[in-house]
């Protein structure tokens, strides 16, 4: 046991001080990937068996519910088509370019992290599928988290609920911007540094603001669950609930957002003024037009 403890301490020290262990971890994840696939086989077999052994009454009830859901979704799609057409017309009026859809690939859950102090999972997409560290991960309801480690056939995802995860969001109702951090529990997030007078209410939807350059703007993140105002305190205590089904989802979308625009001073922005703009600037600062620019 002493030798194991010493070996574990040495490995943790090397992993903290050197980056070469990242490649070793990726190779070990590649070797473990077939085992993860094999472990997931019994669950898939049980799901298939429960579906095959369902009685006729359950199938009839499920068929009825699905038909009702199809009608509801059809109504929403028709309404969405109308809103999309209206949005396109308004963008044309404002001479604004339409936003392109963000490319994505699908992924499936392989395993959950057994550590109770870490909210992470492993999915079945890796470097061969084009995944990368920092890639956003979503389910059918909203943002799930981001990829933190990639091997050839699998990737590790850090969930929103993890205490080490934070991202910039904005209130969908009024555009106020805040930072949301995980609380260490699947059903709780903390909204940081909210002024006591800020216009934020229970039920407000928080969406990605796009300011960090990693998550594209406009994707749902959480819904405000509680706003507590402490007398005499400058900040309110605000908690939110993730809209994604962090404990139940098995299928996910891996987004491929466009790279963020380069910042000034990094070769991204060039100042190009027309002659009319230069002439207006000369008149504004009182420089005669026949005088050369310094």
PDB file of N, CA, C and O in Angstrom, residues 7-72:
ATOM      1  N   UNK A   7       3.614   5.780  -5.577  1.00  0.00           N
ATOM      2  CA  UNK A   7       3.481   5.831  -7.036  1.00  0.00           C
ATOM      3  C   UNK A   7       2.375   6.795  -7.451  1.00  0.00           C
ATOM      4  O   UNK A   7       2.520   7.583  -8.398  1.00  0.00           O
ATOM      5  N   UNK A   8       1.246   6.768  -6.727  1.00  0.00           N
ATOM      6  CA  UNK A   8       0.149   7.680  -7.049  1.00  0.00           C
ATOM      7  C   UNK A   8       0.553   9.128  -6.836  1.00  0.00           C
ATOM      8  O   UNK A   8       0.240  10.011  -7.644  1.00  0.00           O
ATOM      9  N   UNK A   9       1.291   9.394  -5.754  1.00  0.00           N
ATOM     10  CA  UNK A   9       1.747  10.767  -5.500  1.00  0.00           C
ATOM     11  C   UNK A   9       2.703  11.232  -6.590  1.00  0.00           C
ATOM     12  O   UNK A   9       2.628  12.379  -7.060  1.00  0.00           O
ATOM     13  N   UNK A  10       3.601  10.350  -7.007  1.00  0.00           N
ATOM     14  CA  UNK A  10       4.540  10.715  -8.067  1.00  0.00           C
ATOM     15  C   UNK A  10       3.817  11.002  -9.376  1.00  0.00           C
ATOM     16  O   UNK A  10       4.120  11.972 -10.079  1.00  0.00           O
ATOM     17  N   UNK A  11       2.830  10.165  -9.720  1.00  0.00           N
ATOM     18  CA  UNK A  11       2.079  10.388 -10.950  1.00  0.00           C
ATOM     19  C   UNK A  11       1.296  11.693 -10.891  1.00  0.00           C
ATOM     20  O   UNK A  11       1.217  12.437 -11.883  1.00  0.00           O
ATOM     21  N   UNK A  12       0.692  12.021  -9.749  1.00  0.00           N
ATOM     22  CA  UNK A  12      -0.038  13.285  -9.630  1.00  0.00           C
ATOM     23  C   UNK A  12       0.902  14.474  -9.759  1.00  0.00           C
ATOM     24  O   UNK A  12       0.568  15.486 -10.385  1.00  0.00           O
ATOM     25  N   UNK A  13       2.128  14.367  -9.180  1.00  0.00           N
ATOM     26  CA  UNK A  13       3.091  15.463  -9.298  1.00  0.00           C
ATOM     27  C   UNK A  13       3.527  15.651 -10.748  1.00  0.00           C
ATOM     28  O   UNK A  13       3.585  16.777 -11.257  1.00  0.00           O
ATOM     29  N   UNK A  14       3.822  14.538 -11.431  1.00  0.00           N
ATOM     30  CA  UNK A  14       4.240  14.632 -12.844  1.00  0.00           C
ATOM     31  C   UNK A  14       3.108  15.184 -13.694  1.00  0.00           C
ATOM     32  O   UNK A  14       3.317  16.018 -14.585  1.00  0.00           O
ATOM     33  N   UNK A  15       1.859  14.759 -13.435  1.00  0.00           N
ATOM     34  CA  UNK A  15       0.721  15.245 -14.217  1.00  0.00           C
ATOM     35  C   UNK A  15       0.496  16.733 -14.008  1.00  0.00           C
ATOM     36  O   UNK A  15       0.080  17.452 -14.924  1.00  0.00           O
ATOM     37  N   UNK A  16       0.789  17.243 -12.803  1.00  0.00           N
ATOM     38  CA  UNK A  16       0.574  18.663 -12.509  1.00  0.00           C
ATOM     39  C   UNK A  16       1.688  19.532 -13.089  1.00  0.00           C
ATOM     40  O   UNK A  16       1.448  20.653 -13.542  1.00  0.00           O
ATOM     41  N   UNK A  17       2.915  19.006 -13.120  1.00  0.00           N
ATOM     42  CA  UNK A  17       4.060  19.823 -13.529  1.00  0.00           C
ATOM     43  C   UNK A  17       4.423  19.711 -14.999  1.00  0.00           C
ATOM     44  O   UNK A  17       5.022  20.615 -15.567  1.00  0.00           O
ATOM     45  N   UNK A  18       4.085  18.625 -15.623  1.00  0.00           N
ATOM     46  CA  UNK A  18       4.502  18.395 -17.005  1.00  0.00           C
ATOM     47  C   UNK A  18       3.290  18.125 -17.881  1.00  0.00           C
ATOM     48  O   UNK A  18       2.270  17.629 -17.427  1.00  0.00           O
ATOM     49  N   UNK A  19       3.407  18.462 -19.178  1.00  0.00           N
ATOM     50  CA  UNK A  19       2.311  18.278 -20.136  1.00  0.00           C
ATOM     51  C   UNK A  19       2.420  16.965 -20.898  1.00  0.00           C
ATOM     52  O   UNK A  19       1.515  16.645 -21.671  1.00  0.00           O
ATOM     53  N   UNK A  20       3.506  16.218 -20.715  1.00  0.00           N
ATOM     54  CA  UNK A  20       3.645  14.974 -21.466  1.00  0.00           C
ATOM     55  C   UNK A  20       2.624  13.915 -21.045  1.00  0.00           C
ATOM     56  O   UNK A  20       2.300  13.015 -21.814  1.00  0.00           O
ATOM     57  N   UNK A  21       2.137  14.036 -19.793  1.00  0.00           N
ATOM     58  CA  UNK A  21       1.145  13.061 -19.343  1.00  0.00           C
ATOM     59  C   UNK A  21      -0.167  13.187 -20.101  1.00  0.00           C
ATOM     60  O   UNK A  21      -0.985  12.279 -20.086  1.00  0.00           O
ATOM     61  N   UNK A  22      -0.398  14.326 -20.766  1.00  0.00           N
ATOM     62  CA  UNK A  22      -1.630  14.497 -21.537  1.00  0.00           C
ATOM     63  C   UNK A  22      -1.692  13.473 -22.668  1.00  0.00           C
ATOM     64  O   UNK A  22      -2.738  12.880 -22.927  1.00  0.00           O
ATOM     65  N   UNK A  23      -0.555  13.263 -23.342  1.00  0.00           N
ATOM     66  CA  UNK A  23      -0.519  12.264 -24.422  1.00  0.00           C
ATOM     67  C   UNK A  23      -0.694  10.852 -23.862  1.00  0.00           C
ATOM     68  O   UNK A  23      -1.364  10.002 -24.461  1.00  0.00           O
ATOM     69  N   UNK A  24      -0.081  10.596 -22.687  1.00  0.00           N
ATOM     70  CA  UNK A  24      -0.225   9.270 -22.071  1.00  0.00           C
ATOM     71  C   UNK A  24      -1.683   9.012 -21.716  1.00  0.00           C
ATOM     72  O   UNK A  24      -2.224   7.928 -21.942  1.00  0.00           O
ATOM     73  N   UNK A  25      -2.368  10.043 -21.169  1.00  0.00           N
ATOM     74  CA  UNK A  25      -3.761   9.885 -20.807  1.00  0.00           C
ATOM     75  C   UNK A  25      -4.612   9.629 -22.053  1.00  0.00           C
ATOM     76  O   UNK A  25      -5.564   8.835 -22.024  1.00  0.00           O
ATOM     77  N   UNK A  26      -4.296  10.341 -23.149  1.00  0.00           N
ATOM     78  CA  UNK A  26      -5.049  10.140 -24.381  1.00  0.00           C
ATOM     79  C   UNK A  26      -4.872   8.724 -24.912  1.00  0.00           C
ATOM     80  O   UNK A  26      -5.834   8.085 -25.362  1.00  0.00           O
ATOM     81  N   UNK A  27      -3.627   8.201 -24.837  1.00  0.00           N
ATOM     82  CA  UNK A  27      -3.393   6.838 -25.307  1.00  0.00           C
ATOM     83  C   UNK A  27      -4.113   5.820 -24.429  1.00  0.00           C
ATOM     84  O   UNK A  27      -4.700   4.849 -24.919  1.00  0.00           O
ATOM     85  N   UNK A  28      -4.093   6.053 -23.095  1.00  0.00           N
ATOM     86  CA  UNK A  28      -4.800   5.137 -22.200  1.00  0.00           C
ATOM     87  C   UNK A  28      -6.308   5.189 -22.433  1.00  0.00           C
ATOM     88  O   UNK A  28      -7.000   4.171 -22.363  1.00  0.00           O
ATOM     89  N   UNK A  29      -6.831   6.404 -22.730  1.00  0.00           N
ATOM     90  CA  UNK A  29      -8.261   6.508 -23.030  1.00  0.00           C
ATOM     91  C   UNK A  29      -8.610   5.731 -24.286  1.00  0.00           C
ATOM     92  O   UNK A  29      -9.679   5.124 -24.381  1.00  0.00           O
ATOM     93  N   UNK A  30      -7.704   5.744 -25.265  1.00  0.00           N
ATOM     94  CA  UNK A  30      -7.931   4.978 -26.487  1.00  0.00           C
ATOM     95  C   UNK A  30      -7.969   3.482 -26.190  1.00  0.00           C
ATOM     96  O   UNK A  30      -8.797   2.737 -26.735  1.00  0.00           O
ATOM     97  N   UNK A  31      -7.068   3.022 -25.288  1.00  0.00           N
ATOM     98  CA  UNK A  31      -7.058   1.600 -24.940  1.00  0.00           C
ATOM     99  C   UNK A  31      -8.304   1.204 -24.151  1.00  0.00           C
ATOM    100  O   UNK A  31      -8.805   0.081 -24.279  1.00  0.00           O
ATOM    101  N   UNK A  32      -8.816   2.133 -23.340  1.00  0.00           N
ATOM    102  CA  UNK A  32      -9.971   1.825 -22.494  1.00  0.00           C
ATOM    103  C   UNK A  32     -11.284   1.929 -23.263  1.00  0.00           C
ATOM    104  O   UNK A  32     -12.310   1.395 -22.836  1.00  0.00           O
ATOM    105  N   UNK A  33     -11.273   2.611 -24.424  1.00  0.00           N
ATOM    106  CA  UNK A  33     -12.519   2.829 -25.179  1.00  0.00           C
ATOM    107  C   UNK A  33     -13.261   1.522 -25.490  1.00  0.00           C
ATOM    108  O   UNK A  33     -14.491   1.467 -25.312  1.00  0.00           O
ATOM    109  N   UNK A  34     -12.592   0.459 -25.962  1.00  0.00           N
ATOM    110  CA  UNK A  34     -13.343  -0.792 -26.204  1.00  0.00           C
ATOM    111  C   UNK A  34     -14.011  -1.340 -24.940  1.00  0.00           C
ATOM    112  O   UNK A  34     -15.119  -1.885 -25.000  1.00  0.00           O
ATOM    113  N   UNK A  35     -13.346  -1.177 -23.775  1.00  0.00           N
ATOM    114  CA  UNK A  35     -13.954  -1.648 -22.532  1.00  0.00           C
ATOM    115  C   UNK A  35     -15.212  -0.850 -22.222  1.00  0.00           C
ATOM    116  O   UNK A  35     -16.226  -1.398 -21.776  1.00  0.00           O
ATOM    117  N   UNK A  36     -15.170   0.462 -22.461  1.00  0.00           N
ATOM    118  CA  UNK A  36     -16.357   1.288 -22.223  1.00  0.00           C
ATOM    119  C   UNK A  36     -17.499   0.872 -23.133  1.00  0.00           C
ATOM    120  O   UNK A  36     -18.663   0.847 -22.706  1.00  0.00           O
ATOM    121  N   UNK A  37     -17.178   0.562 -24.374  1.00  0.00           N
ATOM    122  CA  UNK A  37     -18.214   0.095 -25.298  1.00  0.00           C
ATOM    123  C   UNK A  37     -18.828  -1.228 -24.802  1.00  0.00           C
ATOM    124  O   UNK A  37     -20.038  -1.422 -24.846  1.00  0.00           O
ATOM    125  N   UNK A  38     -17.948  -2.146 -24.342  1.00  0.00           N
ATOM    126  CA  UNK A  38     -18.441  -3.446 -23.867  1.00  0.00           C
ATOM    127  C   UNK A  38     -19.320  -3.256 -22.635  1.00  0.00           C
ATOM    128  O   UNK A  38     -20.354  -3.912 -22.482  1.00  0.00           O
ATOM    129  N   UNK A  39     -18.915  -2.343 -21.733  1.00  0.00           N
ATOM    130  CA  UNK A  39     -19.697  -2.106 -20.516  1.00  0.00           C
ATOM    131  C   UNK A  39     -21.077  -1.563 -20.849  1.00  0.00           C
ATOM    132  O   UNK A  39     -22.064  -1.849 -20.162  1.00  0.00           O
ATOM    133  N   UNK A  40     -21.185  -0.756 -21.922  1.00  0.00           N
ATOM    134  CA  UNK A  40     -22.482  -0.178 -22.291  1.00  0.00           C
ATOM    135  C   UNK A  40     -23.398  -1.172 -22.995  1.00  0.00           C
ATOM    136  O   UNK A  40     -24.591  -0.901 -23.168  1.00  0.00           O
ATOM    137  N   UNK A  41     -22.854  -2.339 -23.411  1.00  0.00           N
ATOM    138  CA  UNK A  41     -23.674  -3.324 -24.131  1.00  0.00           C
ATOM    139  C   UNK A  41     -24.816  -3.873 -23.272  1.00  0.00           C
ATOM    140  O   UNK A  41     -25.959  -3.960 -23.743  1.00  0.00           O
ATOM    141  N   UNK A  42     -24.587  -4.261 -21.988  1.00  0.00           N
ATOM    142  CA  UNK A  42     -25.731  -4.783 -21.202  1.00  0.00           C
ATOM    143  C   UNK A  42     -26.883  -3.803 -21.082  1.00  0.00           C
ATOM    144  O   UNK A  42     -28.048  -4.204 -21.155  1.00  0.00           O
ATOM    145  N   UNK A  43     -26.570  -2.519 -20.904  1.00  0.00           N
ATOM    146  CA  UNK A  43     -27.644  -1.529 -20.815  1.00  0.00           C
ATOM    147  C   UNK A  43     -28.434  -1.458 -22.110  1.00  0.00           C
ATOM    148  O   UNK A  43     -29.677  -1.394 -22.094  1.00  0.00           O
ATOM    149  N   UNK A  44     -27.734  -1.491 -23.248  1.00  0.00           N
ATOM    150  CA  UNK A  44     -28.436  -1.464 -24.534  1.00  0.00           C
ATOM    151  C   UNK A  44     -29.292  -2.719 -24.725  1.00  0.00           C
ATOM    152  O   UNK A  44     -30.413  -2.645 -25.258  1.00  0.00           O
ATOM    153  N   UNK A  45     -28.763  -3.870 -24.292  1.00  0.00           N
ATOM    154  CA  UNK A  45     -29.524  -5.118 -24.423  1.00  0.00           C
ATOM    155  C   UNK A  45     -30.773  -5.080 -23.554  1.00  0.00           C
ATOM    156  O   UNK A  45     -31.869  -5.511 -23.966  1.00  0.00           O
ATOM    157  N   UNK A  46     -30.646  -4.560 -22.326  1.00  0.00           N
ATOM    158  CA  UNK A  46     -31.808  -4.453 -21.439  1.00  0.00           C
ATOM    159  C   UNK A  46     -32.861  -3.520 -22.014  1.00  0.00           C
ATOM    160  O   UNK A  46     -34.069  -3.799 -21.934  1.00  0.00           O
ATOM    161  N   UNK A  47     -32.410  -2.395 -22.579  1.00  0.00           N
ATOM    162  CA  UNK A  47     -33.370  -1.472 -23.195  1.00  0.00           C
ATOM    163  C   UNK A  47     -34.107  -2.132 -24.351  1.00  0.00           C
ATOM    164  O   UNK A  47     -35.326  -1.970 -24.513  1.00  0.00           O
ATOM    165  N   UNK A  48     -33.347  -2.879 -25.176  1.00  0.00           N
ATOM    166  CA  UNK A  48     -33.981  -3.566 -26.298  1.00  0.00           C
ATOM    167  C   UNK A  48     -34.955  -4.633 -25.804  1.00  0.00           C
ATOM    168  O   UNK A  48     -36.057  -4.798 -26.336  1.00  0.00           O
ATOM    169  N   UNK A  49     -34.556  -5.361 -24.736  1.00  0.00           N
ATOM    170  CA  UNK A  49     -35.429  -6.404 -24.216  1.00  0.00           C
ATOM    171  C   UNK A  49     -36.712  -5.843 -23.621  1.00  0.00           C
ATOM    172  O   UNK A  49     -37.794  -6.403 -23.812  1.00  0.00           O
ATOM    173  N   UNK A  50     -36.599  -4.719 -22.878  1.00  0.00           N
ATOM    174  CA  UNK A  50     -37.805  -4.134 -22.285  1.00  0.00           C
ATOM    175  C   UNK A  50     -38.758  -3.642 -23.361  1.00  0.00           C
ATOM    176  O   UNK A  50     -39.985  -3.741 -23.208  1.00  0.00           O
ATOM    177  N   UNK A  51     -38.204  -3.120 -24.464  1.00  0.00           N
ATOM    178  CA  UNK A  51     -39.060  -2.686 -25.559  1.00  0.00           C
ATOM    179  C   UNK A  51     -39.715  -3.875 -26.259  1.00  0.00           C
ATOM    180  O   UNK A  51     -40.898  -3.837 -26.618  1.00  0.00           O
ATOM    181  N   UNK A  52     -38.961  -4.957 -26.437  1.00  0.00           N
ATOM    182  CA  UNK A  52     -39.506  -6.122 -27.141  1.00  0.00           C
ATOM    183  C   UNK A  52     -40.581  -6.841 -26.323  1.00  0.00           C
ATOM    184  O   UNK A  52     -41.496  -7.447 -26.891  1.00  0.00           O
ATOM    185  N   UNK A  53     -40.474  -6.777 -24.982  1.00  0.00           N
ATOM    186  CA  UNK A  53     -41.407  -7.489 -24.126  1.00  0.00           C
ATOM    187  C   UNK A  53     -42.578  -6.630 -23.658  1.00  0.00           C
ATOM    188  O   UNK A  53     -43.366  -7.055 -22.816  1.00  0.00           O
ATOM    189  N   UNK A  54     -42.670  -5.411 -24.151  1.00  0.00           N
ATOM    190  CA  UNK A  54     -43.790  -4.533 -23.765  1.00  0.00           C
ATOM    191  C   UNK A  54     -45.099  -5.134 -24.266  1.00  0.00           C
ATOM    192  O   UNK A  54     -45.181  -5.669 -25.370  1.00  0.00           O
ATOM    193  N   UNK A  55     -46.116  -5.027 -23.429  1.00  0.00           N
ATOM    194  CA  UNK A  55     -47.396  -5.577 -23.851  1.00  0.00           C
ATOM    195  C   UNK A  55     -48.096  -4.637 -24.821  1.00  0.00           C
ATOM    196  O   UNK A  55     -47.698  -3.489 -25.025  1.00  0.00           O
ATOM    197  N   UNK A  56     -49.136  -5.122 -25.436  1.00  0.00           N
ATOM    198  CA  UNK A  56     -49.821  -4.378 -26.491  1.00  0.00           C
ATOM    199  C   UNK A  56     -50.449  -3.101 -25.950  1.00  0.00           C
ATOM    200  O   UNK A  56     -50.444  -2.073 -26.623  1.00  0.00           O
ATOM    201  N   UNK A  57     -50.974  -3.160 -24.706  1.00  0.00           N
ATOM    202  CA  UNK A  57     -51.624  -1.983 -24.144  1.00  0.00           C
ATOM    203  C   UNK A  57     -50.640  -0.832 -23.989  1.00  0.00           C
ATOM    204  O   UNK A  57     -50.955   0.324 -24.301  1.00  0.00           O
ATOM    205  N   UNK A  58     -49.426  -1.130 -23.506  1.00  0.00           N
ATOM    206  CA  UNK A  58     -48.420  -0.082 -23.343  1.00  0.00           C
ATOM    207  C   UNK A  58     -48.034   0.524 -24.681  1.00  0.00           C
ATOM    208  O   UNK A  58     -47.846   1.738 -24.816  1.00  0.00           O
ATOM    209  N   UNK A  59     -47.932  -0.325 -25.707  1.00  0.00           N
ATOM    210  CA  UNK A  59     -47.585   0.179 -27.031  1.00  0.00           C
ATOM    211  C   UNK A  59     -48.688   1.062 -27.602  1.00  0.00           C
ATOM    212  O   UNK A  59     -48.419   2.086 -28.247  1.00  0.00           O
ATOM    213  N   UNK A  60     -49.956   0.679 -27.344  1.00  0.00           N
ATOM    214  CA  UNK A  60     -51.073   1.499 -27.827  1.00  0.00           C
ATOM    215  C   UNK A  60     -51.070   2.861 -27.144  1.00  0.00           C
ATOM    216  O   UNK A  60     -51.252   3.908 -27.788  1.00  0.00           O
ATOM    217  N   UNK A  61     -50.860   2.878 -25.808  1.00  0.00           N
ATOM    218  CA  UNK A  61     -50.816   4.157 -25.082  1.00  0.00           C
ATOM    219  C   UNK A  61     -49.657   5.026 -25.563  1.00  0.00           C
ATOM    220  O   UNK A  61     -49.793   6.239 -25.741  1.00  0.00           O
ATOM    221  N   UNK A  62     -48.496   4.395 -25.774  1.00  0.00           N
ATOM    222  CA  UNK A  62     -47.347   5.156 -26.245  1.00  0.00           C
ATOM    223  C   UNK A  62     -47.594   5.720 -27.642  1.00  0.00           C
ATOM    224  O   UNK A  62     -47.223   6.855 -27.949  1.00  0.00           O
ATOM    225  N   UNK A  63     -48.252   4.908 -28.496  1.00  0.00           N
ATOM    226  CA  UNK A  63     -48.569   5.367 -29.847  1.00  0.00           C
ATOM    227  C   UNK A  63     -49.510   6.566 -29.806  1.00  0.00           C
ATOM    228  O   UNK A  63     -49.350   7.533 -30.548  1.00  0.00           O
ATOM    229  N   UNK A  64     -50.490   6.547 -28.892  1.00  0.00           N
ATOM    230  CA  UNK A  64     -51.419   7.678 -28.757  1.00  0.00           C
ATOM    231  C   UNK A  64     -50.682   8.933 -28.301  1.00  0.00           C
ATOM    232  O   UNK A  64     -50.895  10.024 -28.828  1.00  0.00           O
ATOM    233  N   UNK A  65     -49.802   8.776 -27.293  1.00  0.00           N
ATOM    234  CA  UNK A  65     -49.045   9.937 -26.810  1.00  0.00           C
ATOM    235  C   UNK A  65     -48.152  10.510 -27.899  1.00  0.00           C
ATOM    236  O   UNK A  65     -48.010  11.732 -28.040  1.00  0.00           O
ATOM    237  N   UNK A  66     -47.533   9.635 -28.677  1.00  0.00           N
ATOM    238  CA  UNK A  66     -46.659  10.109 -29.749  1.00  0.00           C
ATOM    239  C   UNK A  66     -47.451  10.847 -30.825  1.00  0.00           C
ATOM    240  O   UNK A  66     -46.970  11.838 -31.392  1.00  0.00           O
ATOM    241  N   UNK A  67     -48.663  10.370 -31.128  1.00  0.00           N
ATOM    242  CA  UNK A  67     -49.491  11.065 -32.110  1.00  0.00           C
ATOM    243  C   UNK A  67     -49.857  12.466 -31.614  1.00  0.00           C
ATOM    244  O   UNK A  67     -49.823  13.436 -32.374  1.00  0.00           O
ATOM    245  N   UNK A  68     -50.202  12.582 -30.326  1.00  0.00           N
ATOM    246  CA  UNK A  68     -50.502  13.898 -29.768  1.00  0.00           C
ATOM    247  C   UNK A  68     -49.274  14.804 -29.804  1.00  0.00           C
ATOM    248  O   UNK A  68     -49.379  15.999 -30.103  1.00  0.00           O
ATOM    249  N   UNK A  69     -48.113  14.224 -29.517  1.00  0.00           N
ATOM    250  CA  UNK A  69     -46.885  15.014 -29.548  1.00  0.00           C
ATOM    251  C   UNK A  69     -46.568  15.468 -30.967  1.00  0.00           C
ATOM    252  O   UNK A  69     -46.115  16.597 -31.178  1.00  0.00           O
ATOM    253  N   UNK A  70     -46.815  14.602 -31.964  1.00  0.00           N
ATOM    254  CA  UNK A  70     -46.577  14.983 -33.358  1.00  0.00           C
ATOM    255  C   UNK A  70     -47.468  16.154 -33.755  1.00  0.00           C
ATOM    256  O   UNK A  70     -47.025  17.104 -34.428  1.00  0.00           O
ATOM    257  N   UNK A  71     -48.747  16.119 -33.328  1.00  0.00           N
ATOM    258  CA  UNK A  71     -49.647  17.226 -33.652  1.00  0.00           C
ATOM    259  C   UNK A  71     -49.168  18.521 -33.005  1.00  0.00           C
ATOM    260  O   UNK A  71     -49.174  19.588 -33.633  1.00  0.00           O
ATOM    261  N   UNK A  72     -48.732  18.441 -31.733  1.00  0.00           N
ATOM    262  CA  UNK A  72     -48.243  19.633 -31.044  1.00  0.00           C
ATOM    263  C   UNK A  72     -46.998  20.192 -31.720  1.00  0.00           C
ATOM    264  O   UNK A  72     -46.878  21.399 -31.955  1.00  0.00           O
TER     265      UNK A  72
END
